[in-house]
XYZ file of N, CA and C in Angstrom:
441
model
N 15.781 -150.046 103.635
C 14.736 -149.943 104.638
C 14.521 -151.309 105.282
N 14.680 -151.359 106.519
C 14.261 -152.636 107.307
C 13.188 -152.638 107.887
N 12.548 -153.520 108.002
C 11.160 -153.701 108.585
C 10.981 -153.733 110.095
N 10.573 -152.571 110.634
C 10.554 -152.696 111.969
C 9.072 -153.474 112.236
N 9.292 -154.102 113.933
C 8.030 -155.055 114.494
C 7.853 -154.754 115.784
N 6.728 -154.664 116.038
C 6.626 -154.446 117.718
C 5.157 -155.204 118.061
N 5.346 -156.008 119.092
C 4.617 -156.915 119.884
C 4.058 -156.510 120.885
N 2.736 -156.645 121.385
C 2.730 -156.810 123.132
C 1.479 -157.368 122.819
N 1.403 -158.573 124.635
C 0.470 -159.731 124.500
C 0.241 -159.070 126.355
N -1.214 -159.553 126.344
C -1.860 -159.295 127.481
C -2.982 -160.535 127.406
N -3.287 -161.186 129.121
C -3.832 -162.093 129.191
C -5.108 -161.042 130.009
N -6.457 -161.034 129.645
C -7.579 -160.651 129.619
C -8.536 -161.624 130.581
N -9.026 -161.273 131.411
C -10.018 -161.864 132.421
C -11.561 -162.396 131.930
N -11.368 -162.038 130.864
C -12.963 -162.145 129.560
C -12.633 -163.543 128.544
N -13.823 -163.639 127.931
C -13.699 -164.893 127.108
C -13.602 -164.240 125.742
N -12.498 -164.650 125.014
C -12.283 -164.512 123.786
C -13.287 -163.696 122.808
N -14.301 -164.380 122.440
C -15.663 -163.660 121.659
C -15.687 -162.381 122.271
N -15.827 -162.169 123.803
C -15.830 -161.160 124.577
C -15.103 -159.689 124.405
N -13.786 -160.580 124.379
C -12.531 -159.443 124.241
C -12.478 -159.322 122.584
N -12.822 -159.985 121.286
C -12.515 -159.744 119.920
C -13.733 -158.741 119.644
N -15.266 -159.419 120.337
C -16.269 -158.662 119.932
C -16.083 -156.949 120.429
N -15.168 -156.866 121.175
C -14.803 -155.414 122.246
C -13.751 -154.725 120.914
N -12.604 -155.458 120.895
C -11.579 -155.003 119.342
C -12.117 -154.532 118.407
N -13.498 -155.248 117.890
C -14.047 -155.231 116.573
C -14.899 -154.170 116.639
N -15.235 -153.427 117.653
C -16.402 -152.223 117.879
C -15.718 -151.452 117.251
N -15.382 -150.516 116.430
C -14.878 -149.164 116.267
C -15.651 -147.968 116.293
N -17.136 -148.818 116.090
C -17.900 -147.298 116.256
C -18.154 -147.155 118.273
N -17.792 -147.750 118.751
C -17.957 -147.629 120.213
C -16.827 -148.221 120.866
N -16.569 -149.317 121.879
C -15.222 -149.644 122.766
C -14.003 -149.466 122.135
N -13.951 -149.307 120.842
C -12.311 -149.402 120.383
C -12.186 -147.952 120.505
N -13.002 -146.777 120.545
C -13.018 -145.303 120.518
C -12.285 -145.646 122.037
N -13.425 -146.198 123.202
C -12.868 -145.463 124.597
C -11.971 -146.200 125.170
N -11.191 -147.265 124.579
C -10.095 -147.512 125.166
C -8.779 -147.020 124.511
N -8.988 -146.124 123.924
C -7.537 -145.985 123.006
C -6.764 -144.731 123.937
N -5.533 -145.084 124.414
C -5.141 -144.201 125.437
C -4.744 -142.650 124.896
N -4.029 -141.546 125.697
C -4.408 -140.353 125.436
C -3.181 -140.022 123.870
N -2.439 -140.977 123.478
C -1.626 -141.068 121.653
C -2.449 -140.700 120.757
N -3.602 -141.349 120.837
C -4.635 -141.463 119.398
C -5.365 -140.245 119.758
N -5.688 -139.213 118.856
C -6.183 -138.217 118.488
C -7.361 -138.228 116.892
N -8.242 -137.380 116.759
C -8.962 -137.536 116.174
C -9.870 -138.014 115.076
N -10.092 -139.409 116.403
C -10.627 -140.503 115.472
C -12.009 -140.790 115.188
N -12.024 -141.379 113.977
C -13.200 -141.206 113.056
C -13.749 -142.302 112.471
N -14.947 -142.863 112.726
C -15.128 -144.302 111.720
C -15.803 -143.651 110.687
N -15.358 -144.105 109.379
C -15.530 -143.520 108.193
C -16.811 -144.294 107.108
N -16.352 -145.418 107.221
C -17.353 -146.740 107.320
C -17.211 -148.080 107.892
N -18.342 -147.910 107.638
C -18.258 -149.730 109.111
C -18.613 -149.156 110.104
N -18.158 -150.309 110.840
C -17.533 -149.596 112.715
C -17.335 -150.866 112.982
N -18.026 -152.002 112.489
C -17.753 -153.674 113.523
C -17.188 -154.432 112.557
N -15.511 -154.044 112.621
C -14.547 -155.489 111.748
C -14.533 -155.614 110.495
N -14.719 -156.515 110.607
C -14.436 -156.201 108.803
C -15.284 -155.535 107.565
N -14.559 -154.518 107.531
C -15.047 -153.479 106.047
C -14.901 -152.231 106.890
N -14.149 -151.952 108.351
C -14.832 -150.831 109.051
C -13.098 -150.290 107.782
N -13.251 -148.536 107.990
C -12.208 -147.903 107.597
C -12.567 -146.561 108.606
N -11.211 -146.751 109.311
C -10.719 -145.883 110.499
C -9.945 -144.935 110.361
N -10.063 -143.709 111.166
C -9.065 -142.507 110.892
C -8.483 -142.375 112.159
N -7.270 -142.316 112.499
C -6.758 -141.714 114.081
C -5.738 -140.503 113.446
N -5.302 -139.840 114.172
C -3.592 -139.707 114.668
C -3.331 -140.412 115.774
N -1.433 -141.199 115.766
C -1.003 -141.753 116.501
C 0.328 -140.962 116.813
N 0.266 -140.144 118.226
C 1.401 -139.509 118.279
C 2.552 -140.424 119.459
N 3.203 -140.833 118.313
C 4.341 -141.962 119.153
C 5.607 -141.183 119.754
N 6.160 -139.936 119.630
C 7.043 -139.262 120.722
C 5.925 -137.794 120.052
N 6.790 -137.252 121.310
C 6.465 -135.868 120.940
C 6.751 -134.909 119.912
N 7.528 -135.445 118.591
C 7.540 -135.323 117.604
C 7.096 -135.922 116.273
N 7.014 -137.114 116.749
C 6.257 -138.288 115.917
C 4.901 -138.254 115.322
N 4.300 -137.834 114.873
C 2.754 -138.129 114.752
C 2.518 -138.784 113.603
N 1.581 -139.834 113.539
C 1.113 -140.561 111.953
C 0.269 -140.163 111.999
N -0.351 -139.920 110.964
C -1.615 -139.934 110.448
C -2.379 -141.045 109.500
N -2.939 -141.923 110.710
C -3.375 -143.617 110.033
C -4.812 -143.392 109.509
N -5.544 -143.857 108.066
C -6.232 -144.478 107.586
C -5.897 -145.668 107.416
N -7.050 -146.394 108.451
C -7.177 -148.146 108.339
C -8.035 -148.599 107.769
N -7.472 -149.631 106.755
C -8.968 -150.386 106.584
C -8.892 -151.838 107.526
N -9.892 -152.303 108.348
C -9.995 -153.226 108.626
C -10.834 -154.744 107.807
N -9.564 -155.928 108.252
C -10.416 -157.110 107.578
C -10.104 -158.183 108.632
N -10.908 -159.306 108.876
C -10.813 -160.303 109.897
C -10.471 -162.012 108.856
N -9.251 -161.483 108.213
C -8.809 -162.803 107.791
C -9.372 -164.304 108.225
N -8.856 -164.368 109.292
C -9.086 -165.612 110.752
C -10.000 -165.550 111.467
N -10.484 -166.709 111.796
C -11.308 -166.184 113.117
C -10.499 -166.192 114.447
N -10.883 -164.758 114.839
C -10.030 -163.742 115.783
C -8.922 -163.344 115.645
N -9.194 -162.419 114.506
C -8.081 -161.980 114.375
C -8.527 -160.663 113.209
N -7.997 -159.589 113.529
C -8.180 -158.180 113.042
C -7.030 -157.432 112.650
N -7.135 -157.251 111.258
C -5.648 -156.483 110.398
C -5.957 -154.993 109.826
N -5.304 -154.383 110.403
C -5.694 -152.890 110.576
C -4.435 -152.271 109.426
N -4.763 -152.435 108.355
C -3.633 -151.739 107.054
C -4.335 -150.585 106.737
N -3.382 -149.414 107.079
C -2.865 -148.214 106.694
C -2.640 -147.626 105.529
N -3.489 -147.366 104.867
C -3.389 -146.890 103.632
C -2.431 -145.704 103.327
N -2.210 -144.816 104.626
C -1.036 -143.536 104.180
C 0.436 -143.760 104.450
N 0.518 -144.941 104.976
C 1.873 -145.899 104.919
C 2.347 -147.478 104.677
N 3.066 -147.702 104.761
C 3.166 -149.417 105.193
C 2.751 -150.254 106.396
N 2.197 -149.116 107.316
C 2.219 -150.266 108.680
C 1.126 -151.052 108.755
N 0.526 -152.243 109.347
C -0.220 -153.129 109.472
C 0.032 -153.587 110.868
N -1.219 -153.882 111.340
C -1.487 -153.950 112.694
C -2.608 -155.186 112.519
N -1.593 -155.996 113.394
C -2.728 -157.354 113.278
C -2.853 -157.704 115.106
N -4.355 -158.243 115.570
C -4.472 -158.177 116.980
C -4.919 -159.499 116.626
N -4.689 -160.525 117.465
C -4.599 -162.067 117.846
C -5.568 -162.102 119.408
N -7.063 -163.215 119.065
C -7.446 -162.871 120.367
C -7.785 -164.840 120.615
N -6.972 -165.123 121.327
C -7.661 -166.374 121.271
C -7.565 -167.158 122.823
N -8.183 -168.169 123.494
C -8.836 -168.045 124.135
C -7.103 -168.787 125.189
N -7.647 -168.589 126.699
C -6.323 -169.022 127.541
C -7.058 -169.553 128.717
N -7.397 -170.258 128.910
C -7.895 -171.141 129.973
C -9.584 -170.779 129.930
N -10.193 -171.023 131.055
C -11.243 -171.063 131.255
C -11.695 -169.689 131.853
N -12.394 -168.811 130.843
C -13.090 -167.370 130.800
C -11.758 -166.410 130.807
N -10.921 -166.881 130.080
C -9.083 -166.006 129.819
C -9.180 -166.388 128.228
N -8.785 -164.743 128.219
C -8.079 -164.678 126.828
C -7.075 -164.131 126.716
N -5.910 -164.856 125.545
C -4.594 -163.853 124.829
C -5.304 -163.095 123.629
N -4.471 -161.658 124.098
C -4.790 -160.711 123.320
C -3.159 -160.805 122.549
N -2.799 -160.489 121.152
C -1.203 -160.241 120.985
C -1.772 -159.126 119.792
N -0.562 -158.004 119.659
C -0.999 -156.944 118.948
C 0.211 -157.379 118.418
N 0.661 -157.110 116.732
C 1.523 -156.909 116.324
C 1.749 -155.831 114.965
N 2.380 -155.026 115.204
C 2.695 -153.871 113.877
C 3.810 -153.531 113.435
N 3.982 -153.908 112.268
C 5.073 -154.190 111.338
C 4.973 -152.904 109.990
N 5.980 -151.889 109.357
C 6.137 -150.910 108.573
C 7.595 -150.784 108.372
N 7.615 -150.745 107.069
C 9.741 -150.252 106.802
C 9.626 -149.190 107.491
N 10.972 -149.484 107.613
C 11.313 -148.376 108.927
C 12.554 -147.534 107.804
N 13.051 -146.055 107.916
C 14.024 -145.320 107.521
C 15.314 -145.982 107.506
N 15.685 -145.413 106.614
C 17.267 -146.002 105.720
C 17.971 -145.278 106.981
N 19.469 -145.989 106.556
C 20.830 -144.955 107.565
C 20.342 -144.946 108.888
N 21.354 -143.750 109.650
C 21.107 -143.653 111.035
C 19.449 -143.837 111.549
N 18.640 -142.860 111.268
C 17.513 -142.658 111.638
C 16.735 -143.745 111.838
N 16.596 -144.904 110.475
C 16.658 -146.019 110.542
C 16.884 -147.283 111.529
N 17.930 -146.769 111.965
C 18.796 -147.250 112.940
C 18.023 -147.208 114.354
N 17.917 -146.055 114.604
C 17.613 -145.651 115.867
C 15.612 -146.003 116.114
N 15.232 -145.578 114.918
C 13.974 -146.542 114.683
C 13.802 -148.045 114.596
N 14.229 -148.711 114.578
C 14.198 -149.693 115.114
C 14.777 -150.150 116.290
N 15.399 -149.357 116.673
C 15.616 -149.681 118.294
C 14.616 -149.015 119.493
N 14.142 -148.329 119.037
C 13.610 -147.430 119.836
C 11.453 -147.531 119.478
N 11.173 -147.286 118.772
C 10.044 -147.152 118.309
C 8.917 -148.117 118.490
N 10.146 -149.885 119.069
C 9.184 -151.118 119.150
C 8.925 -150.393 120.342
N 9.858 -150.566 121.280
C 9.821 -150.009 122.955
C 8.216 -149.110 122.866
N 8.482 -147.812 122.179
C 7.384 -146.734 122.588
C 6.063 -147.386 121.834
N 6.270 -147.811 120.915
C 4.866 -148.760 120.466
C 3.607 -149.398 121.388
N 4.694 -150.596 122.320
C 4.855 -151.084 123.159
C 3.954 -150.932 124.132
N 4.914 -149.928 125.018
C 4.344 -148.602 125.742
C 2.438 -148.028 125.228
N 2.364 -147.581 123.958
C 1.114 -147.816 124.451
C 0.373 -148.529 123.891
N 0.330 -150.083 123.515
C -0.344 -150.482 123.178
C -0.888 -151.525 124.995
N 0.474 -151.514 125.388
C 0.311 -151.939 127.334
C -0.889 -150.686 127.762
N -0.307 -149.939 127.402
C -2.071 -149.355 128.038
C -3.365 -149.139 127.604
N -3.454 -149.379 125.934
C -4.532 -149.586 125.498
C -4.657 -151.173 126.213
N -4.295 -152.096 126.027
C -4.691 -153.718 126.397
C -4.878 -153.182 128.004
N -4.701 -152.421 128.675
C -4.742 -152.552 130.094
C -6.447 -151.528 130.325
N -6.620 -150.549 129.614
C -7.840 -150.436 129.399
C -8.934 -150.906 128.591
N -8.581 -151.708 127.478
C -9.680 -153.082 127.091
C -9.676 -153.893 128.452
N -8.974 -154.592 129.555
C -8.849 -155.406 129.907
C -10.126 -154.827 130.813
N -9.703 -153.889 131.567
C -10.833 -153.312 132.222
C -12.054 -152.949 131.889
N -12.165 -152.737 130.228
C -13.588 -152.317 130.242
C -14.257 -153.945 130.135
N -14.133 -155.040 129.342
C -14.514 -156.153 129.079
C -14.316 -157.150 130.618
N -13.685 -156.759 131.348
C -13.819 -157.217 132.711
C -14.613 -156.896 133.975
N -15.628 -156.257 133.640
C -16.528 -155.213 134.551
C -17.317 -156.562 134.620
């Protein structure tokens, strides 16, 4: 099993605190920016960062679906690690600041990926659709924290 990784970084029109304090909501902004993949999600406890524990489905093709329990913890300051208790994946979001009232957002999620072919084709393929929507979740944070 090899460890697949998938990245995407978006520069945000908001100030850092702005855009992490927006990440860290789960009982509110992290619900309405999550694009139409994530399906019925649930804050279980918490809702703001660290200690929250999150429920989605993430349907990554049209055959794909996970079913993620997260617990969230804020290691760093700014910075939010979203581990999956019904698999290996971990999702860490990087928010730190890029000029004056700009922030970098970087998402990164890392899980062994399948042995042999399948394997194969999962890691070629799966960063791409990851990718895909995590560009449109960051493109609707960008907008709601930019109003």
């Amino acid at each position: 099993m090899a460890q697949v990784e998938a990245t995407t970084e978006r520069i945000v029109a908001a100030d850092a605190e702005t855009v992490f304090d927006a990440l860290a909501d789960y009982s509110g902004t992290r619900q309405k920016v999550l694009p139409e993949q994530y399906s019925e999600y649930e804050v279980r406890e918490g809702g703001d960062g660290e200690g929250t524990l999150v429920h989605w489905k993430l349907q990554a093709t049209s055959k794909r679906v996970r079913d993620c329990l997260l617990e969230v913890t804020e290691p760093t300051d700014g910075e939010l690690v979203e581990k999956d208790r019904n698999s290996s994946m971990v999702t860490t979001w990087r928010v730190t600041p890029a000029g004056e009232g700009r922030s970098r957002v970087v998402v990164t999620t890392v899980w062994n990926g399948a042995g042999g072919i399948g394997g194969f084709f999962e890691k070629a393929f799966a960063p791409k659709g990851l990718a895909r929507i995590y560009d449109a979740l960051l493109a609707r944070l960008a907008a709601e924290v930019e109003k």
